Amino acid sequence: MTMPELYSVILFAGVSLFSAAVGLLAASALMGARSAQTAKGIVFADAPRRYEFREGYLLSPIDPNDAFLRVDTDRSTAFDLLGRALRPLNPDLPARFAGLARRGEAFLLPATFGQDLLSIAGRVEQDRLVITIGPSEVGAGRQLVESANLMALDVEISDLRDALDAARCPIWRMAPDGRVLWANAPYIALVERMAAQPHPQVPWPLPSLFADHLEPPPEPGSLRRCHLALPPHDVAIATSPEGALWFEIAMMRQADNSFWCTALPSDRLVGAEISLRNFVQTLSKTFAQLPIGLAIFDKRRELVLFNPALVNLSTLTPQFLSARPGLFAFLDALRDHQRMPEPKNYRSWRDEIARLERGAEDGTFQELWTLPGGQSFRVIGRPHPDGALAFMFEDITAEVSLTRKFRSELDMYQALIDDMPTAMAVFSAEGRLTLVNAAYAAMWEVTPAAVIGVLSVKAATRIWQSRAEPSGIWGELRQFALPQPDRVGWSDEMVLRGGCAYRVDVTPLTGGATAVSFHRRCADLARPIPDAPLIPSGFAPSAQPAHRYLAEAARPYRPATDRKE
């Protein structure tokens, strides 16, 4: 071997050794890098990761290579930490985590981690919340989903569908062009009911029953009342309001311009409104025929209802009353037209109005107004619901005149009876003392106002018996005053303990009343008392006893226009 060849061999061996050293160094560096990467943890694994929580506490173990939770994570706050760690993968995750924790709402969301496609799912298993994170392979229209998550979502969708079908009102989704995209069972049942023929085959797509009523759509938050005319074969057509089904429809616009629609049945509400309208019309017709003036003021004290009788009694124009005047303006107008008593001054007038309003609110206001023209009004104030007030004006001029005339005649008869020397007492059919004269009050030393309407036959005869000598007249008198047919008057004698004798006349009167008169027989030193009562001329012959005139005075009053000539 020559020298040059030896150098070539040595050079070749050196190059080989150098290459081997470089290879060893490179392999050592690569292994070191891989060891460092293994020590730090892998970013994603092919197998899905599963996290189980109970009341926010992490139950499942934490993988040392987990990319979202550290090994030393506090398990009591792991649910919130996991939610924050996954937030960058999908912006909807925080809301879905909150729905899962509060209401048990399952979810399935796609996510991207670097170049990897993931699926993040959450569901409820018994008393636990389960979060799974796994790879998602998209291709040929398929996606890798954990079977348990898919089953939970199917169960939730089935429950939601059953809940919507169990609703009492039709619910449907409507496209922008009016087509029905989805509907619940009540809507489908309504389609079948509104068909022209009974038991029809429901087509798809479903007809839009309310399309004519929803253009333009109602404002958000408002309801639109609609009705569907029932077909002739429907048995409820006779009882439904106006032969139709009534609904109040609400619509909610979605992001794709479709609408979720809800039709709330309102047949009862419409029926109640129709009944109320008919009732108000009936009342209005009734009020129009009433002779009593009616004025109703609302809680703002504005006139909201009046009848024609108020126009006649108040002499106010219908235009003024229709302008809804206030209570003060209404009463001022009555005062200006002299249809109420004239107040002494303006301040007292305002105080009177305030008192009238308070009395009407309490339901205690009732007054008799005497007008300057001689008419008399009875005014009654009553409270109504929602703070309203009702005033009733009744013209009682004829009644007041008749009462005054009747009272005048009664006073005349009372003066006549008081002028008679014979003591008289009248008992009603119920045995109650109703009338005495001045001679009776002097004889028995009583005040008429204290005994009329108070003493009974039994009590009066006991008083008489205590001041007279023993006699059986009192028991007979009590028996005579009892209700019985065909009573006949009778007379008897009695003697007071002072020695004065009296003749007692007991006479039946009209309506079961009884008259008792005491005729004095002994001499009176003060003035002589004749045996026969003093009777004014023109009433009856002087020989008749006084109780005959008492019976005449006790007859029911009849107006002079009703008496026969």
mmCIF file of C-alpha atoms in Angstrom, residues 314-524:
data_model
loop_
_atom_site.group_PDB
_atom_site.id
_atom_site.type_symbol
_atom_site.label_atom_id
_atom_site.label_comp_id
_atom_site.label_asym_id
_atom_site.label_seq_id
_atom_site.Cartn_x
_atom_site.Cartn_y
_atom_site.Cartn_z
ATOM 1 C CA SER A 314 -131.662 69.510 35.996
ATOM 2 C CA THR A 315 -132.720 71.606 32.962
ATOM 3 C CA LEU A 316 -129.093 71.293 31.781
ATOM 4 C CA THR A 317 -128.502 70.803 28.064
ATOM 5 C CA PRO A 318 -127.475 67.382 26.719
ATOM 6 C CA GLN A 319 -124.467 69.068 25.081
ATOM 7 C CA PHE A 320 -123.201 70.238 28.463
ATOM 8 C CA LEU A 321 -123.707 66.831 30.063
ATOM 9 C CA SER A 322 -122.119 64.989 27.120
ATOM 10 C CA ALA A 323 -118.965 67.114 27.482
ATOM 11 C CA ARG A 324 -118.137 65.097 30.660
ATOM 12 C CA PRO A 325 -118.143 67.996 33.147
ATOM 13 C CA GLY A 326 -116.524 67.511 36.535
ATOM 14 C CA LEU A 327 -118.485 67.159 39.744
ATOM 15 C CA PHE A 328 -117.835 70.766 40.810
ATOM 16 C CA ALA A 329 -118.797 72.107 37.374
ATOM 17 C CA PHE A 330 -121.956 69.984 37.363
ATOM 18 C CA LEU A 331 -123.070 71.260 40.784
ATOM 19 C CA ASP A 332 -122.168 74.838 39.852
ATOM 20 C CA ALA A 333 -124.404 74.501 36.793
ATOM 21 C CA LEU A 334 -127.231 73.166 38.987
ATOM 22 C CA ARG A 335 -126.855 76.174 41.271
ATOM 23 C CA ASP A 336 -126.857 78.591 38.329
ATOM 24 C CA HIS A 337 -130.096 77.021 37.041
ATOM 25 C CA GLN A 338 -131.651 77.153 40.555
ATOM 26 C CA ARG A 339 -131.975 73.377 40.647
ATOM 27 C CA MET A 340 -130.511 73.097 44.136
ATOM 28 C CA PRO A 341 -130.828 75.130 47.361
ATOM 29 C CA GLU A 342 -129.091 78.495 47.171
ATOM 30 C CA PRO A 343 -126.041 78.540 49.491
ATOM 31 C CA LYS A 344 -125.442 81.384 51.903
ATOM 32 C CA ASN A 345 -121.970 82.186 50.557
ATOM 33 C CA TYR A 346 -119.405 80.779 48.161
ATOM 34 C CA ARG A 347 -117.120 79.345 50.859
ATOM 35 C CA SER A 348 -119.948 77.434 52.466
ATOM 36 C CA TRP A 349 -120.935 76.262 48.988
ATOM 37 C CA ARG A 350 -117.500 74.740 48.382
ATOM 38 C CA ASP A 351 -117.575 73.119 51.828
ATOM 39 C CA GLU A 352 -121.005 71.725 50.985
ATOM 40 C CA ILE A 353 -119.687 70.152 47.775
ATOM 41 C CA ALA A 354 -116.756 68.592 49.638
ATOM 42 C CA ARG A 355 -119.146 67.229 52.280
ATOM 43 C CA LEU A 356 -121.435 65.886 49.564
ATOM 44 C CA GLU A 357 -118.526 64.079 47.884
ATOM 45 C CA ARG A 358 -117.317 62.543 51.160
ATOM 46 C CA GLY A 359 -120.836 61.424 52.034
ATOM 47 C CA ALA A 360 -121.298 59.812 48.618
ATOM 48 C CA GLU A 361 -117.985 57.951 48.976
ATOM 49 C CA ASP A 362 -119.161 56.577 52.330
ATOM 50 C CA GLY A 363 -122.608 55.734 50.943
ATOM 51 C CA THR A 364 -124.310 57.932 53.576
ATOM 52 C CA PHE A 365 -125.328 60.960 51.527
ATOM 53 C CA GLN A 366 -129.075 61.539 51.318
ATOM 54 C CA GLU A 367 -130.716 64.958 51.386
ATOM 55 C CA LEU A 368 -133.995 66.659 50.613
ATOM 56 C CA TRP A 369 -133.505 69.722 48.455
ATOM 57 C CA THR A 370 -136.224 72.380 48.474
ATOM 58 C CA LEU A 371 -135.775 74.489 45.357
ATOM 59 C CA PRO A 372 -136.570 78.206 45.111
ATOM 60 C CA GLY A 373 -139.421 77.380 42.730
ATOM 61 C CA GLY A 374 -141.153 75.186 45.299
ATOM 62 C CA GLN A 375 -140.079 71.797 43.928
ATOM 63 C CA SER A 376 -138.537 69.165 46.206
ATOM 64 C CA PHE A 377 -135.749 66.781 45.162
ATOM 65 C CA ARG A 378 -134.489 63.737 47.028
ATOM 66 C CA VAL A 379 -130.757 63.397 46.292
ATOM 67 C CA ILE A 380 -128.905 60.165 47.119
ATOM 68 C CA GLY A 381 -125.185 59.516 46.671
ATOM 69 C CA ARG A 382 -123.714 56.020 46.520
ATOM 70 C CA PRO A 383 -120.162 54.735 45.899
ATOM 71 C CA HIS A 384 -119.387 52.519 42.915
ATOM 72 C CA PRO A 385 -116.384 50.266 42.104
ATOM 73 C CA ASP A 386 -113.039 51.844 41.135
ATOM 74 C CA GLY A 387 -113.813 55.032 43.081
ATOM 75 C CA ALA A 388 -116.821 56.091 40.983
ATOM 76 C CA LEU A 389 -119.800 57.959 42.449
ATOM 77 C CA ALA A 390 -123.473 57.747 41.501
ATOM 78 C CA PHE A 391 -126.030 60.457 42.284
ATOM 79 C CA MET A 392 -129.775 59.942 41.961
ATOM 80 C CA PHE A 393 -132.162 62.879 41.712
ATOM 81 C CA GLU A 394 -135.859 62.180 42.361
ATOM 82 C CA ASP A 395 -138.635 64.743 42.077
ATOM 83 C CA ILE A 396 -140.800 64.200 45.180
ATOM 84 C CA THR A 397 -142.757 67.440 44.964
ATOM 85 C CA ALA A 398 -146.124 65.644 44.743
ATOM 86 C CA GLU A 399 -145.159 63.295 47.561
ATOM 87 C CA VAL A 400 -144.054 66.156 49.802
ATOM 88 C CA SER A 401 -147.247 68.109 49.067
ATOM 89 C CA LEU A 402 -149.377 65.070 49.830
ATOM 90 C CA THR A 403 -147.455 64.386 53.024
ATOM 91 C CA ARG A 404 -147.861 67.970 54.152
ATOM 92 C CA LYS A 405 -151.584 67.863 53.436
ATOM 93 C CA PHE A 406 -151.916 64.554 55.241
ATOM 94 C CA ARG A 407 -149.935 65.889 58.189
ATOM 95 C CA SER A 408 -152.128 68.986 58.296
ATOM 96 C CA GLU A 409 -155.268 66.890 58.416
ATOM 97 C CA LEU A 410 -153.787 64.634 61.097
ATOM 98 C CA ASP A 411 -152.919 67.694 63.162
ATOM 99 C CA MET A 412 -156.498 68.927 62.737
ATOM 100 C CA TYR A 413 -157.928 65.588 63.883
ATOM 101 C CA GLN A 414 -155.486 65.497 66.781
ATOM 102 C CA ALA A 415 -156.534 69.002 67.835
ATOM 103 C CA LEU A 416 -160.169 67.953 67.620
ATOM 104 C CA ILE A 417 -159.575 64.864 69.766
ATOM 105 C CA ASP A 418 -157.498 66.836 72.258
ATOM 106 C CA ASP A 419 -160.375 69.283 72.678
ATOM 107 C CA MET A 420 -162.734 66.513 73.747
ATOM 108 C CA PRO A 421 -163.186 66.042 77.524
ATOM 109 C CA THR A 422 -163.418 62.267 77.193
ATOM 110 C CA ALA A 423 -160.110 60.447 77.701
ATOM 111 C CA MET A 424 -159.353 58.276 74.683
ATOM 112 C CA ALA A 425 -156.720 55.684 73.738
ATOM 113 C CA VAL A 426 -156.394 53.691 70.516
ATOM 114 C CA PHE A 427 -154.491 50.409 70.198
ATOM 115 C CA SER A 428 -153.340 48.931 66.882
ATOM 116 C CA ALA A 429 -154.173 45.410 65.728
ATOM 117 C CA GLU A 430 -150.839 44.313 67.216
ATOM 118 C CA GLY A 431 -151.924 45.672 70.608
ATOM 119 C CA ARG A 432 -149.613 48.717 70.607
ATOM 120 C CA LEU A 433 -150.779 52.147 71.820
ATOM 121 C CA THR A 434 -150.952 54.434 68.770
ATOM 122 C CA LEU A 435 -153.113 57.434 69.768
ATOM 123 C CA VAL A 436 -154.117 59.325 72.952
ATOM 124 C CA ASN A 437 -155.650 62.747 73.559
ATOM 125 C CA ALA A 438 -154.978 65.478 76.068
ATOM 126 C CA ALA A 439 -157.773 64.294 78.422
ATOM 127 C CA TYR A 440 -156.147 60.855 78.593
ATOM 128 C CA ALA A 441 -152.752 62.362 79.398
ATOM 129 C CA ALA A 442 -154.284 64.451 82.206
ATOM 130 C CA MET A 443 -156.328 61.553 83.606
ATOM 131 C CA TRP A 444 -153.443 59.083 83.796
ATOM 132 C CA GLU A 445 -150.684 61.689 84.267
ATOM 133 C CA VAL A 446 -148.528 60.625 81.291
ATOM 134 C CA THR A 447 -146.758 62.346 78.407
ATOM 135 C CA PRO A 448 -148.191 61.234 75.038
ATOM 136 C CA ALA A 449 -144.763 61.053 73.356
ATOM 137 C CA ALA A 450 -143.526 58.751 76.134
ATOM 138 C CA VAL A 451 -146.300 56.157 75.803
ATOM 139 C CA ILE A 452 -147.368 56.182 72.110
ATOM 140 C CA GLY A 453 -145.755 53.254 70.352
ATOM 141 C CA VAL A 454 -144.326 51.997 73.654
ATOM 142 C CA LEU A 455 -147.181 50.746 75.789
ATOM 143 C CA SER A 456 -149.005 47.540 74.917
ATOM 144 C CA VAL A 457 -152.569 46.656 75.873
ATOM 145 C CA LYS A 458 -151.254 44.453 78.648
ATOM 146 C CA ALA A 459 -148.977 47.151 80.077
ATOM 147 C CA ALA A 460 -151.629 49.894 79.790
ATOM 148 C CA THR A 461 -154.348 47.838 81.508
ATOM 149 C CA ARG A 462 -151.966 47.010 84.336
ATOM 150 C CA ILE A 463 -151.370 50.737 84.910
ATOM 151 C CA TRP A 464 -155.105 51.392 84.831
ATOM 152 C CA GLN A 465 -155.784 48.441 87.119
ATOM 153 C CA SER A 466 -153.231 49.662 89.674
ATOM 154 C CA ARG A 467 -155.077 53.001 90.023
ATOM 155 C CA ALA A 468 -158.647 51.641 90.067
ATOM 156 C CA GLU A 469 -160.756 49.555 92.365
ATOM 157 C CA PRO A 470 -160.767 45.791 91.709
ATOM 158 C CA SER A 471 -162.812 44.915 88.629
ATOM 159 C CA GLY A 472 -162.933 42.238 85.920
ATOM 160 C CA ILE A 473 -163.034 44.790 83.122
ATOM 161 C CA TRP A 474 -159.302 44.731 82.535
ATOM 162 C CA GLY A 475 -159.038 41.041 81.680
ATOM 163 C CA GLU A 476 -161.973 41.369 79.290
ATOM 164 C CA LEU A 477 -160.295 44.369 77.638
ATOM 165 C CA ARG A 478 -157.038 42.457 77.114
ATOM 166 C CA GLN A 479 -158.971 39.559 75.617
ATOM 167 C CA PHE A 480 -160.974 41.893 73.358
ATOM 168 C CA ALA A 481 -157.830 43.470 71.911
ATOM 169 C CA LEU A 482 -156.613 40.108 70.594
ATOM 170 C CA PRO A 483 -157.176 39.474 66.848
ATOM 171 C CA GLN A 484 -160.565 37.862 66.408
ATOM 172 C CA PRO A 485 -163.454 38.133 63.922
ATOM 173 C CA ASP A 486 -166.820 39.789 64.465
ATOM 174 C CA ARG A 487 -165.985 41.857 67.526
ATOM 175 C CA VAL A 488 -168.805 43.834 69.153
ATOM 176 C CA GLY A 489 -168.238 46.913 71.282
ATOM 177 C CA TRP A 490 -169.237 46.947 74.928
ATOM 178 C CA SER A 491 -169.274 49.264 78.001
ATOM 179 C CA ASP A 492 -168.638 48.837 81.714
ATOM 180 C CA GLU A 493 -168.040 50.858 84.864
ATOM 181 C CA MET A 494 -164.857 51.445 86.848
ATOM 182 C CA VAL A 495 -164.008 53.488 89.966
ATOM 183 C CA LEU A 496 -160.639 55.077 90.602
ATOM 184 C CA ARG A 497 -159.114 54.761 94.033
ATOM 185 C CA GLY A 498 -159.927 58.414 94.630
ATOM 186 C CA GLY A 499 -163.616 57.550 94.399
ATOM 187 C CA CYS A 500 -164.412 58.997 90.956
ATOM 188 C CA ALA A 501 -166.499 56.738 88.697
ATOM 189 C CA TYR A 502 -166.001 56.330 84.935
ATOM 190 C CA ARG A 503 -167.854 54.592 82.164
ATOM 191 C CA VAL A 504 -165.471 52.661 79.903
ATOM 192 C CA ASP A 505 -166.467 52.204 76.261
ATOM 193 C CA VAL A 506 -164.530 49.614 74.233
ATOM 194 C CA THR A 507 -165.087 49.897 70.462
ATOM 195 C CA PRO A 508 -163.602 47.857 67.581
ATOM 196 C CA LEU A 509 -162.083 49.936 64.761
ATOM 197 C CA THR A 510 -161.186 49.244 61.158
ATOM 198 C CA GLY A 511 -158.146 47.004 60.595
ATOM 199 C CA GLY A 512 -158.339 45.263 63.979
ATOM 200 C CA ALA A 513 -157.631 48.390 66.061
ATOM 201 C CA THR A 514 -159.375 49.014 69.400
ATOM 202 C CA ALA A 515 -160.575 52.306 70.918
ATOM 203 C CA VAL A 516 -160.991 52.756 74.682
ATOM 204 C CA SER A 517 -162.747 55.878 76.062
ATOM 205 C CA PHE A 518 -163.235 56.940 79.686
ATOM 206 C CA HIS A 519 -166.390 59.010 80.484
ATOM 207 C CA ARG A 520 -166.254 60.694 83.862
ATOM 208 C CA ARG A 521 -169.366 60.261 86.058
ATOM 209 C CA CYS A 522 -168.393 62.128 89.255
ATOM 210 C CA ALA A 523 -168.683 65.899 89.724
ATOM 211 C CA ASP A 524 -165.652 68.036 89.043
#
